[in-house]
Coordinates of C-alpha atoms in Angstrom, one line a residue:
M5 CA 101.2 64.2 37.8
T6 CA 102.5 67.8 37.6
D7 CA 102.6 70.2 34.9
T8 CA 105.6 72.5 35.3
T9 CA 107.9 74.6 33.8
L10 CA 110.6 77.1 34.8
L11 CA 112.6 79.8 33.1
V12 CA 115.7 80.5 35.1
T13 CA 117.4 83.6 33.7
V14 CA 121.0 85.0 34.8
D15 CA 122.6 88.7 34.6
S16 CA 125.9 88.7 33.2
L17 CA 127.1 85.4 33.4
R18 CA 130.0 84.1 31.0
Y19 CA 129.6 80.7 29.1
D20 CA 133.3 80.0 30.5
H21 CA 132.1 80.0 34.0
Y22 CA 129.0 77.6 33.3
Q23 CA 131.7 75.2 34.2
Y24 CA 132.2 76.2 38.0
M25 CA 128.4 75.6 38.7
T26 CA 128.9 72.3 39.5
A27 CA 125.7 71.5 41.3
T28 CA 123.3 72.9 38.4
R29 CA 125.2 71.2 35.9
E30 CA 124.9 68.2 37.6
F31 CA 121.3 68.7 37.7
L32 CA 120.8 70.2 33.9
G33 CA 123.8 68.3 31.9
D34 CA 126.4 70.6 30.0
T35 CA 125.7 73.9 28.5
H36 CA 124.7 73.8 24.5
P37 CA 127.9 75.0 22.7
A38 CA 126.7 78.0 20.6
T39 CA 123.7 79.9 22.4
F40 CA 124.0 83.4 21.6
A41 CA 122.4 86.8 22.9
T42 CA 120.8 89.4 20.6
N43 CA 122.2 92.5 22.4
T44 CA 125.0 93.1 25.1
A45 CA 122.3 94.5 27.8
T46 CA 119.6 93.1 30.0
P47 CA 116.9 95.8 28.5
S48 CA 117.4 94.3 25.0
C49 CA 118.1 90.9 25.5
F50 CA 115.3 90.1 27.5
Q51 CA 112.7 91.3 24.7
S52 CA 114.3 88.2 22.9
I53 CA 114.1 85.9 26.3
I54 CA 110.6 86.8 27.0
G55 CA 109.2 87.9 23.5
G56 CA 111.0 86.4 20.7
I57 CA 111.8 89.4 18.9
Y58 CA 114.3 91.7 18.3
P59 CA 115.5 94.4 20.5
G60 CA 113.7 98.1 19.7
E61 CA 112.5 100.1 22.6
A62 CA 112.5 98.9 25.4
G63 CA 109.7 96.6 27.1
V64 CA 107.6 94.0 26.1
D65 CA 104.0 93.4 24.8
A66 CA 101.2 91.3 25.4
D67 CA 102.2 89.9 22.1
S68 CA 105.7 89.4 22.8
H69 CA 105.5 87.7 26.1
V70 CA 105.8 84.0 26.7
A71 CA 104.1 84.2 30.0
V72 CA 100.9 85.8 28.6
E73 CA 101.2 82.7 25.8
H74 CA 101.7 79.9 28.0
D75 CA 98.6 77.6 29.2
A76 CA 99.5 77.4 32.9
P77 CA 96.9 77.9 35.4
Y78 CA 99.1 79.6 37.6
K79 CA 102.3 82.1 36.8
Y80 CA 104.5 83.2 39.1
G81 CA 107.7 85.5 38.3
I82 CA 110.6 87.0 40.4
S83 CA 112.7 89.9 38.8
T84 CA 115.6 91.2 40.9
N85 CA 116.7 93.7 38.0
R86 CA 114.8 97.0 37.7
F87 CA 114.9 96.9 33.9
L88 CA 112.8 93.6 34.2
S89 CA 109.8 95.2 35.9
P90 CA 105.6 96.5 35.4
R91 CA 107.2 99.4 34.3
Y92 CA 108.5 97.2 30.9
G93 CA 105.6 95.3 30.8
Y94 CA 107.3 92.1 32.0
D95 CA 104.7 91.6 34.6
R96 CA 101.9 90.5 31.9
G97 CA 100.4 87.2 31.9
F98 CA 101.6 86.7 35.4
D99 CA 99.0 85.6 38.4
G100 CA 101.8 86.7 40.9
F101 CA 105.1 89.1 40.1
T102 CA 107.4 90.5 42.5
A103 CA 109.8 93.2 40.9
P104 CA 112.5 95.7 42.7
G105 CA 110.2 98.6 43.8
R106 CA 110.7 102.1 44.0
E107 CA 108.8 103.0 47.2
D108 CA 111.5 102.7 49.7
K109 CA 113.7 105.6 48.7
G110 CA 116.8 106.6 50.7
L111 CA 118.4 109.7 51.0
K112 CA 119.7 109.5 47.1
D113 CA 116.4 108.9 45.7
R114 CA 114.2 111.4 47.4
V115 CA 116.9 114.0 46.4
A116 CA 117.4 112.6 42.7
E117 CA 113.4 112.7 42.3
H118 CA 113.2 116.8 42.4
M119 CA 115.2 116.9 40.0
T120 CA 115.9 116.3 36.3
P121 CA 117.4 113.3 35.4
Q122 CA 119.4 114.8 31.9
S123 CA 120.4 117.5 34.5
T124 CA 124.0 118.9 35.1
L125 CA 123.0 119.3 38.7
F126 CA 121.7 115.3 38.7
G127 CA 125.3 114.6 37.3
I128 CA 126.9 116.1 40.0
A129 CA 124.6 114.7 42.9
S130 CA 125.2 111.6 41.6
R131 CA 129.2 111.8 41.8
V132 CA 128.7 113.4 45.2
W133 CA 126.8 110.9 46.3
N134 CA 129.5 108.1 45.1
V135 CA 132.0 110.2 46.8
V136 CA 129.6 109.5 50.2
Q137 CA 129.2 106.2 49.8
S138 CA 132.9 105.2 49.5
V139 CA 133.3 106.7 52.5
Q140 CA 130.5 104.7 54.3
Q141 CA 131.9 101.6 53.0
R142 CA 135.2 102.0 55.2
V143 CA 133.1 102.7 58.3
A144 CA 129.8 100.4 58.5
S145 CA 128.7 97.4 57.5
V146 CA 127.3 97.1 53.4
D147 CA 124.5 95.4 52.2
R148 CA 124.4 93.9 48.4
D149 CA 123.0 96.2 45.6
Y150 CA 120.5 92.9 44.7
R151 CA 118.0 90.8 46.5
P152 CA 119.8 87.9 46.7
A153 CA 119.6 84.6 45.6
A154 CA 118.3 82.8 48.3
D155 CA 115.2 85.3 49.0
V156 CA 114.0 84.5 45.4
I157 CA 114.2 81.2 45.9
D158 CA 112.3 80.8 49.2
E159 CA 109.7 83.1 48.0
F160 CA 109.3 80.8 44.4
L161 CA 108.9 77.6 46.6
D162 CA 106.4 79.5 49.1
A163 CA 104.2 80.7 46.1
T164 CA 104.2 77.6 44.3
E165 CA 103.7 74.9 47.2
D166 CA 101.2 72.6 46.9
R167 CA 100.7 73.7 43.4
D168 CA 100.6 70.7 40.6
A169 CA 101.0 72.8 37.3
W170 CA 102.6 76.0 37.3
F171 CA 104.9 78.5 34.9
G172 CA 107.8 80.3 36.9
W173 CA 110.2 82.7 35.8
L174 CA 113.3 83.2 38.6
H175 CA 116.1 86.0 37.7
F176 CA 118.9 85.9 39.5
M177 CA 121.4 89.4 39.7
E178 CA 124.6 87.2 40.7
P179 CA 127.0 87.6 39.3
H180 CA 126.3 91.3 37.6
H181 CA 128.8 93.9 39.2
P182 CA 129.3 95.0 41.9
Y183 CA 131.2 91.7 42.3
N184 CA 130.9 91.0 46.3
P185 CA 130.0 87.4 47.1
D186 CA 129.4 86.7 50.6
D187 CA 132.4 84.6 51.3
G188 CA 134.7 87.1 49.4
P189 CA 138.3 87.2 49.9
V190 CA 137.7 90.8 50.7
S191 CA 135.0 92.5 52.9
R192 CA 132.0 93.6 50.9
G193 CA 132.6 97.0 50.9
E194 CA 136.1 96.6 49.7
A195 CA 134.8 94.4 47.0
Q196 CA 131.9 97.2 45.8
Q197 CA 135.2 99.8 45.7
I198 CA 137.5 97.1 43.7
T199 CA 134.1 96.7 41.5
R200 CA 134.2 100.4 40.7
R201 CA 137.4 100.7 39.9
V202 CA 137.7 97.9 37.5
L203 CA 134.7 99.4 35.9
N204 CA 136.2 102.9 35.7
G205 CA 139.9 102.0 34.4
R206 CA 141.5 102.6 38.1
A207 CA 142.3 99.2 38.8
S208 CA 145.9 98.1 40.0
E209 CA 147.1 94.6 39.0
R210 CA 145.9 93.7 42.4
D211 CA 142.5 94.8 41.8
T212 CA 142.0 93.2 38.7
K213 CA 143.5 89.8 40.1
L214 CA 140.9 90.1 43.2
A215 CA 137.7 91.2 40.8
R216 CA 138.1 87.9 38.3
E217 CA 138.1 86.0 42.1
L218 CA 135.4 87.8 43.1
Y219 CA 133.4 87.6 39.8
R220 CA 133.9 83.6 40.0
G221 CA 132.6 83.9 43.6
E222 CA 129.7 85.0 42.5
V223 CA 128.9 82.3 40.4
E224 CA 129.6 79.5 42.5
E225 CA 127.5 81.4 45.3
L226 CA 124.7 81.2 42.9
D227 CA 125.0 77.3 42.2
D228 CA 125.6 77.1 45.8
R229 CA 122.2 78.6 46.4
L230 CA 120.3 76.9 43.5
T231 CA 121.0 73.6 44.8
R232 CA 117.8 74.1 47.2
L233 CA 115.7 75.3 43.9
W234 CA 116.7 72.0 41.7
D235 CA 116.1 69.6 45.2
A236 CA 112.6 70.9 45.5
I237 CA 111.1 71.3 42.2
P238 CA 109.2 68.1 40.6
D239 CA 111.7 65.9 38.8
E240 CA 109.4 66.5 35.5
T241 CA 109.8 70.1 35.5
R242 CA 110.5 71.5 32.3
V243 CA 113.6 73.7 33.2
L244 CA 115.6 76.3 30.9
F245 CA 118.7 77.6 32.5
V246 CA 120.0 81.1 30.7
A247 CA 122.2 83.7 30.7
D248 CA 121.0 87.6 29.1
H249 CA 124.6 88.4 28.1
G250 CA 127.9 87.4 29.1
E251 CA 130.8 89.9 30.5
L252 CA 134.2 91.1 30.3
L253 CA 136.7 90.4 32.8
G254 CA 139.1 92.9 31.6
E255 CA 139.1 91.4 27.9
Y256 CA 140.1 94.1 25.6
D257 CA 141.0 96.2 28.4
E258 CA 137.1 96.5 29.0
W259 CA 135.2 95.0 32.3
G260 CA 131.5 95.2 32.2
H261 CA 129.4 94.2 29.2
H262 CA 129.0 97.6 26.8
A263 CA 128.7 97.5 23.1
T264 CA 131.3 95.2 22.3
M265 CA 130.5 92.5 19.9
C266 CA 132.9 89.5 21.2
P267 CA 132.6 85.6 22.3
E268 CA 133.1 87.3 26.0
L269 CA 129.3 89.0 25.7
L270 CA 127.5 87.0 22.9
R271 CA 128.4 83.7 23.9
L272 CA 125.8 82.4 26.3
P273 CA 125.4 79.3 28.7
L274 CA 122.3 77.8 28.0
A275 CA 121.1 74.3 29.5
T276 CA 117.8 72.2 30.0
R277 CA 116.2 69.6 31.8
N278 CA 113.2 67.5 29.8
I279 CA 112.7 70.4 27.3
P280 CA 114.8 69.0 23.9
V281 CA 117.1 70.8 21.9
D282 CA 118.1 70.2 18.5
S283 CA 119.0 73.3 16.7
D284 CA 123.2 73.2 16.2
V285 CA 122.7 77.6 16.9
I286 CA 120.5 79.1 19.5
S287 CA 119.5 82.7 19.5
L288 CA 117.7 84.0 22.9
V289 CA 115.0 84.6 20.4
D290 CA 114.2 80.8 20.6
V291 CA 113.5 80.6 24.0
P292 CA 109.9 81.1 24.0
T293 CA 109.7 78.8 21.3
L294 CA 111.5 76.1 23.4
L295 CA 109.6 76.6 26.5
L296 CA 106.1 76.5 24.8
G297 CA 107.2 73.2 22.5
E298 CA 105.9 75.6 19.3
E299 CA 107.5 78.2 17.2
Y300 CA 107.0 81.9 18.5
N301 CA 107.1 85.2 17.0
R302 CA 111.1 85.6 15.8
G303 CA 111.9 81.7 17.2
S304 CA 113.1 79.0 15.3
V305 CA 113.8 75.2 16.1
G306 CA 116.4 75.0 13.4
R307 CA 118.7 78.0 13.2
A308 CA 121.5 78.1 11.7
T309 CA 122.8 81.4 12.2
A310 CA 122.1 83.8 15.3
Y311 CA 122.3 87.7 15.2
A312 CA 122.9 90.7 17.3
A313 CA 122.9 94.5 17.3
S314 CA 123.9 97.3 19.8
N315 CA 125.2 100.3 19.5
G316 CA 125.0 100.7 15.6
N317 CA 127.2 97.5 15.6
H318 CA 126.1 94.4 14.6
A319 CA 126.9 90.5 14.6
A320 CA 126.2 87.0 13.3
M321 CA 126.7 83.8 14.7
N322 CA 127.2 79.9 13.6
R323 CA 128.5 77.2 15.4
A324 CA 131.6 78.0 14.8
H325 CA 132.3 81.4 14.2
M326 CA 131.3 84.8 15.2
A327 CA 131.6 87.5 12.5
T328 CA 131.7 91.5 13.3
D329 CA 132.7 94.6 11.9
A330 CA 136.1 94.0 13.1
G331 CA 136.2 90.3 11.0
V332 CA 135.7 86.7 12.0
V333 CA 136.8 84.8 15.0
T334 CA 136.2 81.3 16.1
L335 CA 134.0 81.0 19.2
D336 CA 137.1 81.1 21.5
G337 CA 138.4 84.4 20.1
D338 CA 140.9 83.0 17.3
P339 CA 141.2 84.5 14.2
A340 CA 139.2 82.8 11.8
E341 CA 137.5 83.1 7.7
D342 CA 133.8 82.4 6.8
D343 CA 132.7 84.7 3.8
D344 CA 129.1 83.2 4.3
L345 CA 129.0 84.7 7.6
M346 CA 130.2 87.6 6.7
A347 CA 127.6 87.8 4.2
A348 CA 124.8 86.9 6.9
K349 CA 125.7 89.8 9.0
A350 CA 126.1 92.0 6.1
E351 CA 122.3 91.0 4.9
F352 CA 120.9 91.0 8.6
E353 CA 122.4 94.6 9.3
Q354 CA 120.6 96.0 6.4
G355 CA 117.1 94.7 7.9
A356 CA 117.7 95.0 11.8
A357 CA 115.5 97.1 13.8
R358 CA 117.7 99.8 15.9
P359 CA 118.0 98.5 19.8
V360 CA 117.0 101.5 22.0
T361 CA 120.5 102.9 23.8
K362 CA 121.6 103.1 27.2
D363 CA 120.7 107.0 27.1
E364 CA 117.9 106.3 25.9
L365 CA 116.5 104.5 28.9
P366 CA 115.4 106.4 32.1
H367 CA 118.0 107.5 34.4
D368 CA 116.6 106.1 37.5
D369 CA 116.8 102.5 36.6
L370 CA 120.4 103.0 35.3
E371 CA 122.0 105.0 38.4
A372 CA 120.3 102.0 40.5
L373 CA 121.7 99.6 38.1
G374 CA 125.0 101.5 38.5
Y375 CA 125.7 102.8 35.2
L376 CA 126.1 106.4 36.5

């Protein structure tokens, strides 16, 4: 008899791209139709996913951490995002935890550590390095910016081998930008340059088309790698799979994930195995509740409305509509009317905590994730 629970989180995975994850759909089933993020960026969304709380200052503590609360005799977590690291408290409760480190510093990091992150000199150095990196990509092989999914899965399966009871959390960076799958239509160096151009608003029509193809390639590649995980874990494992936020692929003339309140960023894929989901609407604050089987912090088992806040903008979502400052749309983005949902948004806005903004996060972590 095994007693195993696994949380799998994916950075920047759009709701409408879960359909391309054929192996994952076969293992977990279809996505829940109305699951929503609480923010549009990883540092805030994971306060909800791990802590069951609405976003505030960055990080989580022992009172807002599902691994601390879970009673498994062995707990192992692997993060591939620097915002989900011991620096922000995400290692709490785990017997083993791996996250991107700062030990192996390249030239850029060694130079940067002698500068004040908010200084003009640091900004100039960052821009110069981007030019140098662009030249390097034309003349040498280029690595991924993030640890690949296959490595994460190998480590986790090694760590849990021969154990009958465990709680695991794996966070994957595919398909976070830069979009550069192994088997893409262009080289990894060119793919990273294309991603940089679309994010900076300098893309050609060819860039735009290729960037969307590369993003989908990242999703399909992750699905392929996950096949080994799905085959290896016990059949009775309780699994919850969810994205932290979505991604804009040119909608509203935007790429990436900023503070725009829209279905492409706030509507999420969520699928489970051996975990019952009865609620019409799910918020990320409900994830610990689903994993623990009982309400935890702000989580609910019968939610009708979900909420999000980012950079002074607010949204409310139900099973049919999304209400933002711009009005009401369906979950597919078509204009709609829902006075009750607009009233719910206004009520949430009055009492909502202010999530941390990008400018308030550590400069080195933002740069490592390609935001500077």
